[in-house]
XYZ file of C-alpha atoms in Angstrom:
558
model
C 6.644 38.802 14.720
C 7.110 42.464 13.075
C 5.963 44.446 9.857
C 9.013 44.044 8.960
C 9.404 42.452 5.426
C 10.828 39.201 4.267
C 11.967 36.917 1.986
C 12.151 33.091 2.716
C 12.178 30.186 1.285
C 10.872 26.581 2.239
C 11.688 22.840 1.366
C 8.718 20.700 2.052
C 10.383 17.628 0.130
C 13.010 16.920 -1.801
C 16.131 18.159 0.516
C 17.172 15.374 2.300
C 15.778 12.577 0.169
C 15.938 12.189 -4.329
C 12.599 12.794 -5.137
C 9.248 14.191 -3.861
C 10.052 17.838 -4.976
C 7.751 20.169 -3.103
C 9.348 24.394 -2.259
C 7.642 27.101 -0.794
C 9.145 30.848 -1.271
C 7.681 33.535 0.440
C 7.444 37.159 1.169
C 6.129 39.826 3.064
C 5.756 40.135 7.187
C 6.393 37.553 9.625
C 3.593 34.952 9.492
C 1.909 37.252 6.656
C 4.097 36.622 4.167
C 2.367 35.790 0.883
C 3.746 32.256 -0.860
C 3.992 30.579 -4.426
C 4.536 26.783 -4.145
C 7.843 25.456 -6.656
C 6.327 21.394 -7.870
C 4.452 19.100 -5.958
C 6.314 15.526 -6.496
C 6.004 12.057 -5.031
C 8.062 9.162 -4.280
C 8.154 6.145 -4.318
C 8.146 3.099 -1.725
C 9.987 0.147 -1.374
C 8.796 -3.373 0.128
C 10.838 -2.964 3.153
C 9.574 0.212 4.194
C 6.371 1.292 3.238
C 4.489 -2.115 2.482
C 1.360 -2.343 0.162
C 2.159 1.970 -0.597
C 0.815 3.295 -3.509
C 2.978 6.860 -3.826
C 4.917 8.664 -1.357
C 3.554 12.235 -1.276
C 4.826 15.584 0.810
C 3.230 16.509 3.685
C 2.056 20.149 2.965
C -0.171 20.349 6.755
C 1.504 24.126 6.951
C 1.089 24.982 3.789
C -2.616 23.279 3.206
C -2.962 26.573 7.329
C -2.044 28.878 5.180
C -2.989 28.041 1.810
C -5.436 31.917 1.298
C -1.940 33.261 0.813
C -0.471 30.995 -2.120
C -0.696 32.836 -4.711
C 0.334 30.116 -7.158
C 2.324 26.759 -7.509
C 5.226 25.841 -10.649
C 5.777 22.964 -11.686
C 9.367 22.546 -13.455
C 8.790 19.376 -15.799
C 6.734 16.105 -15.786
C 9.193 13.671 -14.011
C 6.713 12.177 -11.212
C 9.142 13.347 -8.561
C 8.016 17.132 -9.296
C 4.995 16.970 -10.560
C 2.812 13.725 -9.581
C 1.142 14.638 -6.326
C -0.662 18.302 -8.526
C -4.101 15.676 -8.785
C -3.519 14.609 -4.995
C -3.194 17.457 -3.325
C -4.924 20.000 -5.480
C -7.478 20.370 -3.474
C -5.882 21.482 -0.052
C -4.386 24.427 -1.940
C -6.562 25.362 -5.182
C -4.289 27.586 -6.536
C -3.041 28.684 -10.183
C -1.360 25.045 -11.246
C 1.775 27.100 -13.938
C 4.051 24.979 -16.396
C 4.595 24.652 -19.773
C 3.164 23.221 -22.450
C 4.288 19.275 -22.061
C 3.939 19.338 -18.113
C 0.909 20.622 -18.250
C -0.136 18.201 -20.716
C 0.574 15.670 -17.109
C -1.026 17.900 -15.382
C -3.806 18.454 -16.446
C -4.696 14.302 -16.490
C -3.387 14.313 -13.497
C -6.259 17.071 -11.733
C -8.831 15.115 -14.730
C -8.334 11.919 -13.350
C -8.531 13.409 -9.405
C -11.987 15.204 -10.851
C -10.204 18.382 -10.487
C -11.098 20.842 -13.075
C -8.052 21.281 -15.678
C -9.020 24.547 -16.382
C -6.512 25.235 -13.066
C -3.493 24.510 -15.609
C -2.172 27.650 -17.833
C 0.486 27.149 -19.912
C 3.555 29.049 -19.011
C 5.128 31.332 -21.658
C 9.579 31.027 -21.978
C 12.008 33.335 -20.484
C 11.824 36.082 -21.537
C 8.311 36.571 -20.732
C 7.005 36.215 -17.265
C 4.453 35.640 -14.123
C 2.852 37.658 -11.892
C 2.089 35.918 -8.785
C 1.958 38.251 -5.861
C 4.977 40.235 -4.981
C 6.855 37.403 -7.570
C 8.104 37.781 -11.029
C 8.706 34.004 -12.223
C 9.987 33.678 -15.705
C 10.766 29.722 -16.780
C 14.328 29.373 -18.349
C 14.351 26.059 -20.412
C 17.698 23.957 -19.380
C 18.321 20.724 -20.353
C 17.128 17.408 -18.634
C 15.895 13.906 -19.393
C 12.379 15.117 -19.911
C 11.516 17.942 -22.597
C 10.940 21.439 -21.864
C 12.402 21.087 -18.188
C 13.007 25.341 -16.929
C 14.558 26.733 -13.915
C 12.483 28.754 -12.358
C 13.903 32.887 -12.555
C 12.001 34.334 -9.420
C 12.501 38.180 -8.829
C 11.163 39.538 -5.798
C 11.683 42.905 -3.703
C 14.939 40.995 -2.140
C 16.966 40.411 -5.529
C 16.492 37.543 -7.806
C 16.433 33.700 -7.336
C 17.284 31.378 -8.764
C 15.738 27.321 -8.457
C 17.506 25.476 -10.547
C 15.043 22.548 -10.882
C 15.999 19.099 -12.486
C 19.007 20.173 -15.308
C 22.420 19.656 -16.505
C 24.771 20.960 -19.394
C 23.978 19.497 -22.629
C 24.384 21.135 -26.023
C 22.484 18.039 -28.368
C 20.022 16.606 -25.987
C 17.682 15.161 -28.834
C 14.769 16.340 -27.807
C 14.336 19.561 -25.996
C 16.366 22.733 -26.059
C 19.811 22.413 -25.999
C 21.929 24.390 -22.822
C 21.525 28.115 -23.999
C 25.044 30.084 -22.239
C 24.116 33.881 -23.071
C 20.874 33.159 -22.170
C 22.025 32.100 -17.989
C 24.719 34.885 -18.695
C 21.930 37.390 -19.004
C 20.161 35.872 -16.322
C 22.955 36.924 -14.083
C 24.152 39.875 -15.545
C 21.636 41.875 -13.027
C 23.048 39.745 -9.754
C 21.603 37.129 -8.374
C 20.323 36.829 -4.567
C 20.297 32.983 -4.048
C 20.902 29.970 -6.322
C 18.408 27.117 -4.992
C 20.140 24.517 -6.397
C 19.700 20.441 -8.082
C 22.904 18.297 -5.870
C 21.983 14.866 -7.924
C 25.696 14.293 -9.183
C 27.306 16.712 -6.856
C 30.072 13.778 -6.288
C 30.297 12.683 -9.376
C 33.879 14.190 -11.033
C 33.907 13.730 -14.736
C 31.781 15.508 -17.242
C 28.179 15.072 -17.897
C 28.031 13.452 -21.491
C 25.396 14.281 -24.590
C 22.642 12.696 -25.155
C 23.713 13.237 -28.689
C 26.963 10.809 -27.582
C 24.303 7.656 -27.288
C 22.697 7.095 -31.456
C 26.287 5.738 -32.275
C 27.112 3.148 -29.527
C 23.066 2.392 -28.780
C 23.058 1.486 -33.279
C 26.039 -0.309 -32.932
C 24.851 -2.913 -30.052
C 21.416 -3.290 -31.937
C 23.120 -3.695 -35.390
C 25.394 -7.066 -33.544
C 22.094 -8.585 -32.526
C 20.864 -11.810 -34.118
C 18.041 -12.711 -31.825
C 15.051 -10.333 -30.508
C 16.458 -7.094 -28.679
C 14.205 -6.008 -26.127
C 15.687 -2.179 -24.497
C 14.162 -0.643 -21.545
C 14.656 3.261 -20.082
C 12.710 5.902 -18.233
C 9.491 5.989 -19.939
C 9.988 9.880 -19.741
C 13.055 10.405 -21.550
C 11.723 10.530 -25.042
C 14.949 11.481 -26.043
C 16.388 7.966 -25.241
C 12.932 6.111 -26.055
C 13.786 8.010 -29.946
C 17.411 7.290 -30.132
C 16.263 3.802 -29.186
C 13.683 3.248 -32.161
C 15.575 5.672 -34.832
C 18.656 2.852 -34.015
C 16.394 -0.058 -34.964
C 14.289 1.357 -37.581
C 17.925 2.375 -38.913
C 18.988 -1.643 -38.165
C 15.796 -3.219 -40.057
C 13.813 -3.764 -37.422
C 10.422 -2.509 -36.681
C 9.622 -0.859 -33.117
C 6.385 -2.029 -30.314
C 6.493 0.112 -27.734
C 5.216 -1.743 -24.340
C 3.750 -0.190 -21.270
C 0.809 2.441 -20.514
C 3.626 5.273 -18.797
C 5.454 4.483 -22.598
C 2.838 5.124 -24.896
C 1.634 8.046 -22.449
C 4.593 10.476 -22.672
C 5.601 9.750 -26.194
C 1.748 11.000 -27.139
C 2.319 13.669 -24.792
C 5.253 14.257 -26.536
C 3.598 14.556 -30.335
C 1.046 16.590 -29.348
C 3.156 19.390 -27.250
C 5.197 19.388 -30.231
C 8.712 18.497 -28.487
C 8.721 15.252 -30.803
C 8.690 14.963 -34.821
C 9.449 12.021 -36.407
C 9.566 9.310 -33.905
C 9.204 5.643 -35.915
C 6.182 4.094 -36.920
C 5.245 1.092 -33.832
C 3.740 -1.996 -33.733
C 0.934 -3.172 -31.662
C 1.850 -5.876 -29.056
C -0.213 -7.936 -31.903
C 0.622 -6.888 -35.072
C 4.817 -7.361 -33.440
C 3.813 -11.441 -32.919
C 4.393 -11.487 -36.682
C 7.104 -10.361 -37.144
C 10.276 -12.394 -37.245
C 12.417 -12.437 -33.590
C 15.141 -11.230 -35.095
C 13.499 -8.365 -37.190
C 11.839 -7.376 -33.870
C 13.031 -4.612 -31.117
C 10.476 -3.694 -28.005
C 10.872 -1.275 -25.651
C 9.435 -1.318 -22.693
C 8.967 -0.067 -18.737
C 10.325 -1.410 -15.870
C 13.888 -0.353 -15.981
C 14.118 0.481 -12.116
C 12.601 -3.402 -11.428
C 9.063 -2.221 -10.487
C 7.235 -5.719 -10.464
C 4.707 -5.172 -12.737
C 6.155 -3.414 -15.459
C 6.490 -4.838 -18.719
C 10.057 -6.029 -18.149
C 9.580 -7.884 -14.610
C 6.729 -9.637 -16.601
C 8.810 -11.405 -19.877
C 12.016 -11.595 -17.172
C 9.188 -14.184 -15.713
C 7.528 -15.743 -19.079
C 5.709 -14.086 -21.249
C 3.638 -10.596 -21.575
C 0.816 -9.501 -24.012
C 1.995 -13.187 -26.214
C 5.746 -12.785 -25.835
C 9.165 -14.191 -24.663
C 12.323 -13.565 -24.245
C 14.215 -16.952 -25.687
C 18.281 -17.996 -25.405
C 20.069 -15.769 -27.881
C 17.851 -12.012 -27.055
C 19.155 -9.051 -25.846
C 18.117 -7.163 -23.138
C 19.867 -3.324 -22.940
C 19.491 -1.027 -19.838
C 19.017 1.949 -21.490
C 19.112 3.457 -17.370
C 20.728 3.519 -14.158
C 19.344 1.880 -11.843
C 18.145 4.508 -8.405
C 19.566 3.979 -5.578
C 17.209 1.671 -3.387
C 15.954 -0.760 -6.866
C 19.231 -2.455 -7.353
C 17.732 -5.785 -5.510
C 14.749 -5.330 -8.001
C 16.760 -4.718 -10.809
C 18.857 -7.381 -10.142
C 15.717 -10.053 -9.828
C 14.852 -9.166 -13.679
C 18.742 -9.726 -14.652
C 19.341 -12.833 -13.188
C 15.650 -14.223 -14.864
C 16.876 -12.912 -17.925
C 20.502 -14.598 -17.321
C 18.388 -17.585 -16.599
C 16.442 -17.798 -20.003
C 19.847 -17.889 -21.541
C 19.554 -13.798 -22.376
C 22.476 -11.593 -23.092
C 21.425 -8.912 -20.802
C 22.897 -5.444 -21.306
C 23.969 -2.322 -19.573
C 26.393 0.613 -19.659
C 28.870 -1.397 -18.056
C 29.543 -2.564 -21.000
C 29.903 0.266 -23.386
C 28.120 3.835 -23.320
C 24.176 2.632 -23.314
C 23.379 5.712 -21.164
C 23.806 8.975 -19.743
C 22.354 11.218 -16.910
C 19.765 13.909 -16.402
C 21.608 15.731 -14.023
C 24.598 17.826 -14.027
C 27.931 16.386 -12.087
C 30.802 18.535 -9.564
C 31.929 20.165 -13.636
C 28.099 21.359 -14.817
C 27.700 22.980 -11.288
C 30.776 24.846 -10.748
C 29.990 26.058 -14.193
C 26.516 27.563 -13.662
C 28.111 28.542 -10.161
C 30.250 30.224 -12.483
C 27.981 32.058 -14.858
C 25.101 33.214 -12.039
C 27.729 34.398 -8.835
C 25.109 34.009 -6.822
C 26.064 35.380 -2.503
C 24.011 32.457 -1.449
C 24.446 28.279 -2.090
C 21.066 26.625 -0.929
C 21.443 23.022 -2.334
C 18.165 20.893 -3.092
C 16.831 17.610 -4.610
C 19.532 15.372 -2.451
C 20.336 13.425 0.480
C 22.172 14.610 3.435
C 25.376 13.963 2.159
C 25.154 15.585 -1.263
C 23.221 19.069 0.458
C 25.846 19.331 2.385
C 28.894 18.018 -0.217
C 27.582 20.473 -2.932
C 27.066 23.643 0.019
C 31.061 23.085 1.008
C 31.541 23.712 -2.817
C 29.802 26.806 -2.799
C 31.882 27.909 0.106
C 35.251 27.119 -1.315
C 33.606 29.335 -4.499
C 33.163 32.616 -2.091
C 29.635 31.627 -1.465
C 27.614 31.437 1.847
C 26.231 27.946 1.523
C 23.523 27.177 3.647
C 22.073 23.232 4.422
C 18.527 23.597 4.545
C 16.807 20.249 5.077
C 12.845 19.912 4.733
C 11.535 21.612 7.305
C 14.246 23.919 7.905
C 12.140 27.654 7.000
C 15.149 30.022 5.575
C 15.084 33.696 5.600
C 16.864 35.191 2.795
C 16.324 39.021 3.395
C 19.410 40.648 5.049
C 23.118 40.243 5.122
C 22.959 36.190 5.576
C 21.009 33.208 5.268
C 19.498 31.805 8.338
C 17.029 29.110 9.551
C 14.836 31.037 11.217
C 12.186 28.051 12.497
C 12.099 24.034 11.944
C 8.744 23.548 11.112
C 7.701 19.663 11.800
C 7.634 17.915 8.244
C 6.727 14.338 7.413
C 5.651 11.845 4.759
C 2.366 11.599 3.564
C 1.459 7.744 2.162
C -1.438 7.315 -0.337
C -2.257 3.010 0.279
C -4.676 2.663 -1.796
C -7.538 5.443 -1.883
C -6.957 6.414 1.043
C -4.123 9.287 2.467
C -2.384 7.916 5.728
C 0.236 9.525 7.641
C 3.823 8.138 8.082
C 2.877 9.059 12.068
C -0.272 7.041 11.762
C 1.125 4.078 12.764
C -1.484 2.055 9.562
C 2.072 1.246 7.846
C 4.075 0.357 11.002
C 1.130 -2.323 11.846
C 1.815 -3.481 8.144
C 5.304 -4.550 8.934
C 4.517 -5.507 11.975
C 2.610 -8.483 10.239
C 4.807 -8.850 7.431
C 7.666 -9.965 10.167
C 5.462 -11.202 12.704
C 2.570 -12.917 10.878
C -1.103 -13.216 12.835
C -2.599 -15.437 15.218
C -6.655 -14.785 14.948
C -8.436 -15.902 18.369
C -12.245 -16.207 18.769
C -13.643 -16.520 22.340
C -17.251 -17.086 23.600
C -18.544 -15.456 27.016
C -21.708 -16.845 27.666
C -25.000 -15.716 29.177
C -24.473 -15.835 32.736
C -20.898 -14.548 31.649
C -18.935 -17.526 31.758
C -15.940 -18.138 29.322
C -15.803 -21.588 27.348
C -13.333 -23.236 26.950
C -13.177 -24.132 23.525
C -11.651 -21.136 21.327
C -11.053 -21.392 17.921
C -7.743 -19.991 16.454
C -6.313 -19.463 12.625
C -3.044 -18.601 11.571
C -1.651 -16.694 9.140
C 1.482 -16.029 7.813
C 2.812 -18.558 10.328
C 4.199 -22.137 10.010
C 1.196 -24.577 10.759
C 3.219 -27.151 12.843
C 5.355 -26.761 15.691
C 9.344 -27.881 16.160
C 7.676 -31.560 17.440
C 5.644 -31.942 14.026
C 2.497 -31.428 16.259
C 0.023 -28.929 15.283
C 0.618 -25.477 16.292
C -3.146 -23.668 16.425
C -4.248 -26.997 18.167
C -1.077 -26.595 20.669
C -2.618 -22.652 21.097
C -6.600 -24.006 21.090
C -5.041 -26.424 24.274
C -2.988 -24.032 25.841
C -5.968 -21.782 26.458
C -8.080 -23.953 27.132
C -5.885 -24.794 29.732
C -5.419 -21.298 30.807
C -9.113 -20.185 30.905
C -10.455 -21.378 33.433
C -8.240 -19.889 35.926
C -9.506 -16.539 34.662
C -10.964 -14.168 37.451
C -14.271 -12.530 37.426
C -12.754 -8.891 36.809
C -10.728 -10.324 33.379
C -13.661 -11.816 31.972
C -15.985 -9.380 32.147
C -13.309 -7.139 30.674
C -12.654 -6.845 26.901
C -9.688 -5.324 27.222
C -8.272 -7.669 29.967
C -9.412 -11.121 28.276
C -7.796 -9.650 25.390
C -4.498 -9.052 26.841
C -3.977 -12.634 28.786
C -5.450 -14.380 25.683
C -2.018 -12.149 23.998
C 0.328 -12.360 26.651
C -0.289 -17.566 26.663
C -0.518 -17.305 22.478
C 2.404 -14.795 22.324
C 4.578 -16.795 24.510
C 3.429 -20.454 23.220
C 4.894 -19.131 19.619
C 8.420 -17.938 21.039
C 8.724 -21.447 22.967
C 7.008 -23.335 19.616
C 8.716 -21.331 16.817
C 10.383 -18.459 18.233
C 7.703 -15.463 16.693
C 6.023 -13.580 18.337
C 2.985 -12.903 16.412
C 0.492 -10.350 16.057
C -2.478 -11.495 17.728
C -6.009 -10.795 16.903
C -8.686 -11.154 19.802
C -12.349 -11.815 18.875
C -14.606 -11.773 21.752
C -18.660 -12.792 21.316
C -20.786 -12.767 24.130
C -24.113 -13.808 24.082
C -27.089 -12.378 25.543
C -29.655 -14.125 27.924
C -32.649 -13.476 26.775
């Protein structure tokens, strides 16, 4: 370590994956830097890899050890993968949270639900006004995205200006929220930009980005042609799309009913923040039951196939008294996020089985992305002309492609995945240290480390089933031959038709008299012997090696 000051960048989530964004900037002597945090987001689990997990949080152990050096937390916008972990993790960081009004409403609610004071949330001004945080001066520069009041962060440091893009696209007609302002960004780039840390989600899409303002016409025409009830789903946070859908319904003589707590919450927050104006009157689900089907439109949650959302419930049967029938229309005004294809396909198939007409973006122009396609990225590169380009918010293939794009335009591109501590000072960026980062699972109300083994054991149970075996050792330290076996997640009968639990009990009754005294007296040895016999029998009879739980009761002499 030296006393030389340095500027560092450290992604803890969101670099090498899409979601769970969490980034750190620091300035000062090595190991003594003052720090700011940008975004505290979550990712969502899948049943294949994280069964039973509620949300996935970034591993902030490195930050927690240095929390006395954190001067502020800055949230770029209100999507869950950027703000969703604030309530869960703020107690470990305890620094002021800065964000714009719409985002602040959500951040406050999350802190309140976690039992923290909402006074920690500070509503930030927009460019050119600034927030001072230790050696950093931070300005919120409005960008267009699929949620209101999204912002890039212009971070001025003693080493130069850093621009953290947040999620963005170039949209001059976003319906709700601020349009792209080229003059503002030219001002930001005029004094020189040291580094641009930039969203890479759509770097492989070479088509020009589409505007939210292009959607009302095709969506209106679609609804005008519908005969039965219309149901539409989109991201609850995309209140511009919610307004487009609701306006189209009203224009075609349909009443609107919002279904899903997240959707109602987003609309309410938009109205409270003053960014959503003129949203049509909506009916409660109970009121909507009295409206003729041909005069009703439901706007529902569950565009990503979530099992407990309104879309899935309607596909399975009824939801709050409403049921889809043959001839109705269901519109997916959304993109399926990679990893959610199976859940979405399940809902589409269930709807099709009911005779419902399922419409998505493959049938017409009913969705636009909130992220910058390659032409938008290149336009921002040209406006800001940064010396250094560091791609973030993307899988490794996105980061590498974006870095190559920067190199081709004369910038110094560097791929910095989660845990890569990058020094931005000096002539060129370089990774000076690798921080061991993992993930944290919120499992019910408990926090579980990804490497703690809890989820791994749960997956074993899901794949292999469970056999519980209860044994009794009497007062004379003799193992009674009668054991009790119960099966969970396994067939009750073996291939020959015999009762599997009874077969295991018989095999143990035959083997246990041959156990030596050392085995009977030692719980660990006894458990291992019983586990081996049980698993070998199951492998022979049903082709599975289940998990085995052995319960030993030892009777004490009077």
